[in-house]
mmCIF file of C-alpha atoms in Angstrom:
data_model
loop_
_atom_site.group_PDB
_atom_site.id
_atom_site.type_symbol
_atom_site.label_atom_id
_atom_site.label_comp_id
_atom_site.label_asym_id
_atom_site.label_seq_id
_atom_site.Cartn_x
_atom_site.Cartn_y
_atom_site.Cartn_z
ATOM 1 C CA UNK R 1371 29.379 -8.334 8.402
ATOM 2 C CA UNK R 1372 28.841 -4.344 8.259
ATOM 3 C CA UNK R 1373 24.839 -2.810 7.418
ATOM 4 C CA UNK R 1374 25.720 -2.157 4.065
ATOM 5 C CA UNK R 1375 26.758 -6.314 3.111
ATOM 6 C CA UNK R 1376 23.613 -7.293 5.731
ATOM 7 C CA UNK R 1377 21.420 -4.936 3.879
ATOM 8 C CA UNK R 1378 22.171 -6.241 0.670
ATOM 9 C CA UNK R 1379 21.912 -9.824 1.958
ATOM 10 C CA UNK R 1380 18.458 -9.552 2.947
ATOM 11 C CA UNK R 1381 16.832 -6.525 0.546
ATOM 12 C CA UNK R 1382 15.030 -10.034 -1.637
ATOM 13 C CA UNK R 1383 13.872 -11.351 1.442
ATOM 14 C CA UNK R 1384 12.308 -8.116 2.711
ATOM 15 C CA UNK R 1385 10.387 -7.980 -0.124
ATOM 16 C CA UNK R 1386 8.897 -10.981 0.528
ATOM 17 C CA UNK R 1387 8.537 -10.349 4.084
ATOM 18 C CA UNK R 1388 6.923 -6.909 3.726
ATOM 19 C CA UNK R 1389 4.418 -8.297 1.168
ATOM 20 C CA UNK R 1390 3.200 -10.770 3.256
ATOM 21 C CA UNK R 1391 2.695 -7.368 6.514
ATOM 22 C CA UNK R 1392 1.040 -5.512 3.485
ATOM 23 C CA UNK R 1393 -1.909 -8.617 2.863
ATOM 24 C CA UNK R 1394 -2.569 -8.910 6.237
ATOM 25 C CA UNK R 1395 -3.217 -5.382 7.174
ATOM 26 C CA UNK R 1396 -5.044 -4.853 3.699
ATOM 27 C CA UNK R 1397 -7.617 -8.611 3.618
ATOM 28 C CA UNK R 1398 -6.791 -9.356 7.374
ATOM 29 C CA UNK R 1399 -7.392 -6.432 10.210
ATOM 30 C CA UNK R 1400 -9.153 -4.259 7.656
ATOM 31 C CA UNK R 1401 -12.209 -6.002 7.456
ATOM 32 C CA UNK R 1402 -12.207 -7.086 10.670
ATOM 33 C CA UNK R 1403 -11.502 -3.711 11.695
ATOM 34 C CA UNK R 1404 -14.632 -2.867 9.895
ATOM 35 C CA UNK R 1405 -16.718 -5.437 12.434
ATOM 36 C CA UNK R 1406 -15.726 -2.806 14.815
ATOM 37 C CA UNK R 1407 -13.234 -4.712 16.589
ATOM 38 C CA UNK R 1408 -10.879 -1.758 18.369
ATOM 39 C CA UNK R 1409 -7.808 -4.733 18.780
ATOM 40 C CA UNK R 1410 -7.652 -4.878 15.341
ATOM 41 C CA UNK R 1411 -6.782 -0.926 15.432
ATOM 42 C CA UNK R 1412 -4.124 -1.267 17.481
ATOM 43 C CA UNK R 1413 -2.929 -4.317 15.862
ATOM 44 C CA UNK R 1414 -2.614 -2.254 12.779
ATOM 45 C CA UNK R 1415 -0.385 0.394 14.396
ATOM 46 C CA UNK R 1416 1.923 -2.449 15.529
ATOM 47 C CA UNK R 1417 2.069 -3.376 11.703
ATOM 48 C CA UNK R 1418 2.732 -0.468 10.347
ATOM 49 C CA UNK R 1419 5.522 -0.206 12.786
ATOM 50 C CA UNK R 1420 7.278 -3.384 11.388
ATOM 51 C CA UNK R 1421 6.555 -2.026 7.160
ATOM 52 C CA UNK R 1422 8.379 1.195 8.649
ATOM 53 C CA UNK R 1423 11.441 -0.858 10.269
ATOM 54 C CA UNK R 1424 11.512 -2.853 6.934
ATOM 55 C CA UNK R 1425 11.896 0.033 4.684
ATOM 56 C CA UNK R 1426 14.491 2.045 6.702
ATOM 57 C CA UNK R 1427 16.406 -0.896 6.822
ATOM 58 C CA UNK R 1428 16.034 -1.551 2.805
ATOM 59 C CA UNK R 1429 16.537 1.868 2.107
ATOM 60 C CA UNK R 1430 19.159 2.999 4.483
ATOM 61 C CA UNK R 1431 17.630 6.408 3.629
ATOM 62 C CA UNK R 1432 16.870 8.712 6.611
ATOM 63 C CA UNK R 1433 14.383 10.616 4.498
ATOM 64 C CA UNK R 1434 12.493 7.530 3.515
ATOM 65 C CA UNK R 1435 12.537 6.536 7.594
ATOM 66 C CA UNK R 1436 11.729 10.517 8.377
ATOM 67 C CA UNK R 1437 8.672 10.010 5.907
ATOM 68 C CA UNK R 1438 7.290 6.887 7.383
ATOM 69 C CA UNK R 1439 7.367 8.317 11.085
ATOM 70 C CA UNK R 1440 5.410 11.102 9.568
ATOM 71 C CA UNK R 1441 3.067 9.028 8.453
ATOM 72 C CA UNK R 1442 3.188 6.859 11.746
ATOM 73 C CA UNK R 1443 2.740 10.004 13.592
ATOM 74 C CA UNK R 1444 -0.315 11.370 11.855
ATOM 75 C CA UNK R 1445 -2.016 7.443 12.043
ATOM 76 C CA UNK R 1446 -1.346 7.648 16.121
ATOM 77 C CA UNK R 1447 -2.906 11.501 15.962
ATOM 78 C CA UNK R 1448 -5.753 10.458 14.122
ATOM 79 C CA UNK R 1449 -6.625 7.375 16.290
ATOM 80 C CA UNK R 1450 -6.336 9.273 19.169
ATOM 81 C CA UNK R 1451 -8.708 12.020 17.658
ATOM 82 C CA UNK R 1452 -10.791 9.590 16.031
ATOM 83 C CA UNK R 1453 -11.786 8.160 19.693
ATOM 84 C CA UNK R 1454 -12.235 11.992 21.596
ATOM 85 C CA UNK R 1455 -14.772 13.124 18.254
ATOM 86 C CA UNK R 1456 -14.430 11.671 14.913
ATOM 87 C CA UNK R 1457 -14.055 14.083 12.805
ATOM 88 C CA UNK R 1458 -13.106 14.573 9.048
ATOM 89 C CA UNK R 1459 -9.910 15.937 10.468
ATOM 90 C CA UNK R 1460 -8.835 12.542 11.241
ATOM 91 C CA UNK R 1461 -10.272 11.013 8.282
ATOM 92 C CA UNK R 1462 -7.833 13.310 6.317
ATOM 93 C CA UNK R 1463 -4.859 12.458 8.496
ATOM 94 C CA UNK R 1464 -5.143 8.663 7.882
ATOM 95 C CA UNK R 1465 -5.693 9.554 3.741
ATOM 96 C CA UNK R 1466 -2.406 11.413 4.115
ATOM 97 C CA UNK R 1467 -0.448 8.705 6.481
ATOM 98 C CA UNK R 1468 -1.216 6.085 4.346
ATOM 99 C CA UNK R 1469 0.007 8.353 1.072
ATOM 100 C CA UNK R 1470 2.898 9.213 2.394
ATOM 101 C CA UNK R 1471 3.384 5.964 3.093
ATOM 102 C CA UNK R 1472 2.411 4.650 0.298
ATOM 103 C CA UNK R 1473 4.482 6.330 -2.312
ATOM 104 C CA UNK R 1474 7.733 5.853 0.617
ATOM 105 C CA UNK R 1475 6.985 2.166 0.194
ATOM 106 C CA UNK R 1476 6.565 2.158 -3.527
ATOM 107 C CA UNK R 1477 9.729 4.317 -4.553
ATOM 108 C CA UNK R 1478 11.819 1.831 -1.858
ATOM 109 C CA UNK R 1479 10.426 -1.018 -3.615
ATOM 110 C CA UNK R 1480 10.505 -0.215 -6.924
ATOM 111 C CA UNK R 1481 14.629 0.443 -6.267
ATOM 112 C CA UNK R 1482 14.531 -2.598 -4.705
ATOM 113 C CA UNK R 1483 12.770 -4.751 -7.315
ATOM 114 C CA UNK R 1484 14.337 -3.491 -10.887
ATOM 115 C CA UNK R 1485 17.674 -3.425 -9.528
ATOM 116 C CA UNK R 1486 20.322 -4.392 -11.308
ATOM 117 C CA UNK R 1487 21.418 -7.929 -10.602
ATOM 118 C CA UNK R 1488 19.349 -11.446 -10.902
ATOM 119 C CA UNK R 1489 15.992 -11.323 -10.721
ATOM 120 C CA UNK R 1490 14.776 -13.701 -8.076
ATOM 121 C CA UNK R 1491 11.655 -15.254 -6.669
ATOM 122 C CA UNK R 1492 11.853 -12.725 -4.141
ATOM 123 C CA UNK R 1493 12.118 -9.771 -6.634
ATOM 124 C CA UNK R 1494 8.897 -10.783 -8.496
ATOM 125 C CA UNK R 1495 7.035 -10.947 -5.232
ATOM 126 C CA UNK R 1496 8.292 -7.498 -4.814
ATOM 127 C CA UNK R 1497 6.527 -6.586 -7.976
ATOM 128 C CA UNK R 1498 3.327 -7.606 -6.776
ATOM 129 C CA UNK R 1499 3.950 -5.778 -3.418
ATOM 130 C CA UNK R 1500 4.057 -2.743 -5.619
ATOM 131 C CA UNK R 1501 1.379 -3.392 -6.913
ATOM 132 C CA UNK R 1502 -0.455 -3.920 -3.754
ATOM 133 C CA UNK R 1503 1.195 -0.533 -2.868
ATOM 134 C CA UNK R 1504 -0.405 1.287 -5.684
ATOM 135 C CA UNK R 1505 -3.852 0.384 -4.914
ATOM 136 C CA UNK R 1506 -3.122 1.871 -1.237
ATOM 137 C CA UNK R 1507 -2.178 4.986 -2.639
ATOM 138 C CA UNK R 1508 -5.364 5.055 -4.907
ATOM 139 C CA UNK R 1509 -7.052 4.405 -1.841
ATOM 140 C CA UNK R 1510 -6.013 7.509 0.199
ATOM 141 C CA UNK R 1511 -6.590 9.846 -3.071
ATOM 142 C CA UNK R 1512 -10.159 8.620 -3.274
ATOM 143 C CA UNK R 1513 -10.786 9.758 0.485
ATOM 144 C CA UNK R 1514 -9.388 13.077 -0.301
ATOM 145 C CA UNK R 1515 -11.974 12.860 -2.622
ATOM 146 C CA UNK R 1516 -14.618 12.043 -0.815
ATOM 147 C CA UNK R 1517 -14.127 14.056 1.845
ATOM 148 C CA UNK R 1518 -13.912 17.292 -0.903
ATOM 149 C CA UNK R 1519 -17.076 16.165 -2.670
ATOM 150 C CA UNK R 1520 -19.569 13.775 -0.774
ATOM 151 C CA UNK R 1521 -21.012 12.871 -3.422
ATOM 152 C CA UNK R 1522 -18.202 11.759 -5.595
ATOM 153 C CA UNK R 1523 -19.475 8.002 -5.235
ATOM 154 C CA UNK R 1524 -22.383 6.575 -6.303
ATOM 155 C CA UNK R 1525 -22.772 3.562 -3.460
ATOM 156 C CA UNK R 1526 -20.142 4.925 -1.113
ATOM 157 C CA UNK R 1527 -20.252 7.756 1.183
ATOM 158 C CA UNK R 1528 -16.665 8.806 2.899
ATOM 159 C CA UNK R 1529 -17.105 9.982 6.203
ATOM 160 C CA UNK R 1530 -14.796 8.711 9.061
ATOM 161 C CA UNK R 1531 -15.628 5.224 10.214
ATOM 162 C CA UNK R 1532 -13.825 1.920 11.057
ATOM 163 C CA UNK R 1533 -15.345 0.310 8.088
ATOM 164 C CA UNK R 1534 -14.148 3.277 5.144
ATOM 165 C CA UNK R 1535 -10.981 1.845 5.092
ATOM 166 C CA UNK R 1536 -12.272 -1.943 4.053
ATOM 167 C CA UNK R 1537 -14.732 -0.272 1.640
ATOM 168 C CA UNK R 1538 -11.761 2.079 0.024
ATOM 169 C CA UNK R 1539 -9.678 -1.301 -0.445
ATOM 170 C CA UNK R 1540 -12.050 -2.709 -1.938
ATOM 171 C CA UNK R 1541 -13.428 -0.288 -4.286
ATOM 172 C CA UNK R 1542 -9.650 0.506 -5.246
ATOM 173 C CA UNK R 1543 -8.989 -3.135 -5.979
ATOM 174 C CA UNK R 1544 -11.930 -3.349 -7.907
ATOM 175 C CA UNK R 1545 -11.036 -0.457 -9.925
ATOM 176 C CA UNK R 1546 -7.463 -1.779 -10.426
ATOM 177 C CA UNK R 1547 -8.515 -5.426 -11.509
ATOM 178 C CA UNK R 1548 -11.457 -3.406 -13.097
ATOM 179 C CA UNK R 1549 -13.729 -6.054 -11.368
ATOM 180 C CA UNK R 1550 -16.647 -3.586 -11.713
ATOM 181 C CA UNK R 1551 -19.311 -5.227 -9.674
ATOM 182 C CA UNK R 1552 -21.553 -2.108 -9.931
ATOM 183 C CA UNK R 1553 -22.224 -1.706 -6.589
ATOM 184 C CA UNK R 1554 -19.904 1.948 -5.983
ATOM 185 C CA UNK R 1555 -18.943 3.571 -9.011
ATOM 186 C CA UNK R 1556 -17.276 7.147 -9.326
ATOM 187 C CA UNK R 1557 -19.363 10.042 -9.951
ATOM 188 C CA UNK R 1558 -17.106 13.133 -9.802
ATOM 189 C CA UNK R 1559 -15.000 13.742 -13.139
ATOM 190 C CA UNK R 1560 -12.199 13.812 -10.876
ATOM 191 C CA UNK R 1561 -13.082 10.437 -9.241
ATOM 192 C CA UNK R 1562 -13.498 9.384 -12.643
ATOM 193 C CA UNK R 1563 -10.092 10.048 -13.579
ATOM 194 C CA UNK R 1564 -8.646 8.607 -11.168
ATOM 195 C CA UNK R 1565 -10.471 5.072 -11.130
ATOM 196 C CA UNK R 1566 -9.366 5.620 -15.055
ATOM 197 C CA UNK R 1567 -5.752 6.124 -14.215
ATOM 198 C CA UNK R 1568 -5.753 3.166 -12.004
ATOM 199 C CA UNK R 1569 -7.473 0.736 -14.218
ATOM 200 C CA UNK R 1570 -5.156 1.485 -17.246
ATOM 201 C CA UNK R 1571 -2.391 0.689 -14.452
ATOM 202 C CA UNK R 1572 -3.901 -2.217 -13.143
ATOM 203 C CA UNK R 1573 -4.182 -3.601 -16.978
ATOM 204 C CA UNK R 1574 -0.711 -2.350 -18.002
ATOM 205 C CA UNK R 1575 1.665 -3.342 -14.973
ATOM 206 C CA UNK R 1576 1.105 -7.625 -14.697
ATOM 207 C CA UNK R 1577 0.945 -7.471 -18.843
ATOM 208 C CA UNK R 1578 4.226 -5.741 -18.816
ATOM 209 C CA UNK R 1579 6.542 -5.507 -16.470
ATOM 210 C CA UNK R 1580 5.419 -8.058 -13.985
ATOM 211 C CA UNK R 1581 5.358 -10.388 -16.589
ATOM 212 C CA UNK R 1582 8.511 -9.691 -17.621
ATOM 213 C CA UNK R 1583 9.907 -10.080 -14.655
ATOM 214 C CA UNK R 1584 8.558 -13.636 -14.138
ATOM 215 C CA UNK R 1585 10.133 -14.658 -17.853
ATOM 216 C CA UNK R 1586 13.273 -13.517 -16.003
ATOM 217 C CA UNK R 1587 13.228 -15.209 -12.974
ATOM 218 C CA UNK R 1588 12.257 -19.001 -14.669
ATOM 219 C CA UNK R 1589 14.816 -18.518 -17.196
ATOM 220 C CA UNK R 1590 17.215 -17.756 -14.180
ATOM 221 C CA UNK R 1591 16.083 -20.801 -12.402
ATOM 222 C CA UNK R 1592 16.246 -22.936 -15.817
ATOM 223 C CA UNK R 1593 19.976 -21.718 -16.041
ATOM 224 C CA UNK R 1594 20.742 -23.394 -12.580
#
């Protein structure tokens, strides 16, 4: 069996198996990063390691694999100068890492998940991962943000921190679901337009195409 036959063979499973890398760094070592617990940083590097093996290999792209070493590369730089004197330097470089990544992910996944071909339990957990993916890009452009405009969020000040990245999640997810517990809300019109953007998303994408996709996949399964 060449790549090409093995890639195709397990793209559905990937999905699946990439979601399940995405939770854990996102409701797992996030927060407990945010307890201050410096395993849970390096446990995140060895994470992102695997999502980047995963989507080379679903790809086969080199610039998607180029893109998430980039992205790898600026994490590692930003730990390192996160430890010698936090800065917003670093801050910025882990907003961009996880952007780049972010929209690497997304674009592999979205190929991967509205693909021609049967749509499988496998494929509508890839829908979700994209959706998971979007709120992780929301996340970085709100530090960009932040670190532009300190006083872009009411209840939420970005400055470079183990926690930010536990608050961002949240506050993106929140947005996204449009939770709205009160307790950060956007200030800057261009914060504002962005928490818009991403609500409207988070409202439109299960209604539509996620849905869709599940209609698919148990009328598949009722087929069989």
């Amino acid at each position: 069996m060449d790549t090409d036959q093995l890639r195709d063979r397990l793209a559905d499973p990937l999905l699946t198996a990439l979601t399940i890398l995405l939770v854990a760094m996102l409701f797992v070592v996030a927060p407990l990063q945010a307890q201050g617990i410096f395993a849970f940083q390096v446990f995140e590097l060895v994470l992102a390691l695997f999502l980047v093996g995963g989507v080379f290999f679903m790809s086969g792209s080199r610039w998607a694999v180029i893109a998430m070493l980039v992205a790898l590369g600026m994490i590692v730089t930003g730990a390192v100068l996160r430890i010698r004197s936090p800065s917003i330097l670093d801050l910025n470089l882990f907003a961009a890492s996880w952007l780049i990544m972010g929209v690497t992910m997304g674009w592999v996944v979205a190929r991967a998940t509205f693909a021609p071909g049967r749509i499988t339990y496998h494929r509508v957990i890839g829908a979700v991962l994209l959706y998971l993916t979007v709120a992780v890009v929301f996340a970085s452009l709100y530090t960009f943000v932040g670190t532009l405009e300190p006083q872009a969020f009411s209840g939420m000040i970005v400055e470079d921190s183990p926690a930010l990245a536990s608050r961002l999640i949240y506050f993106s997810f929140a947005t996204m679901t449009t939770t709205g517990y009160g307790d950060v809300a956007p200030v800057d019109p261009i914060a504002r337009s962005l928490c818009n953007l991403e609500a409207i998303f988070g409202q439109l994408y299960p209604a539509t195409l996620l849905a869709r996709l599940v209609t698919l996949e148990l009328a598949h399964r009722e087929k069989d």
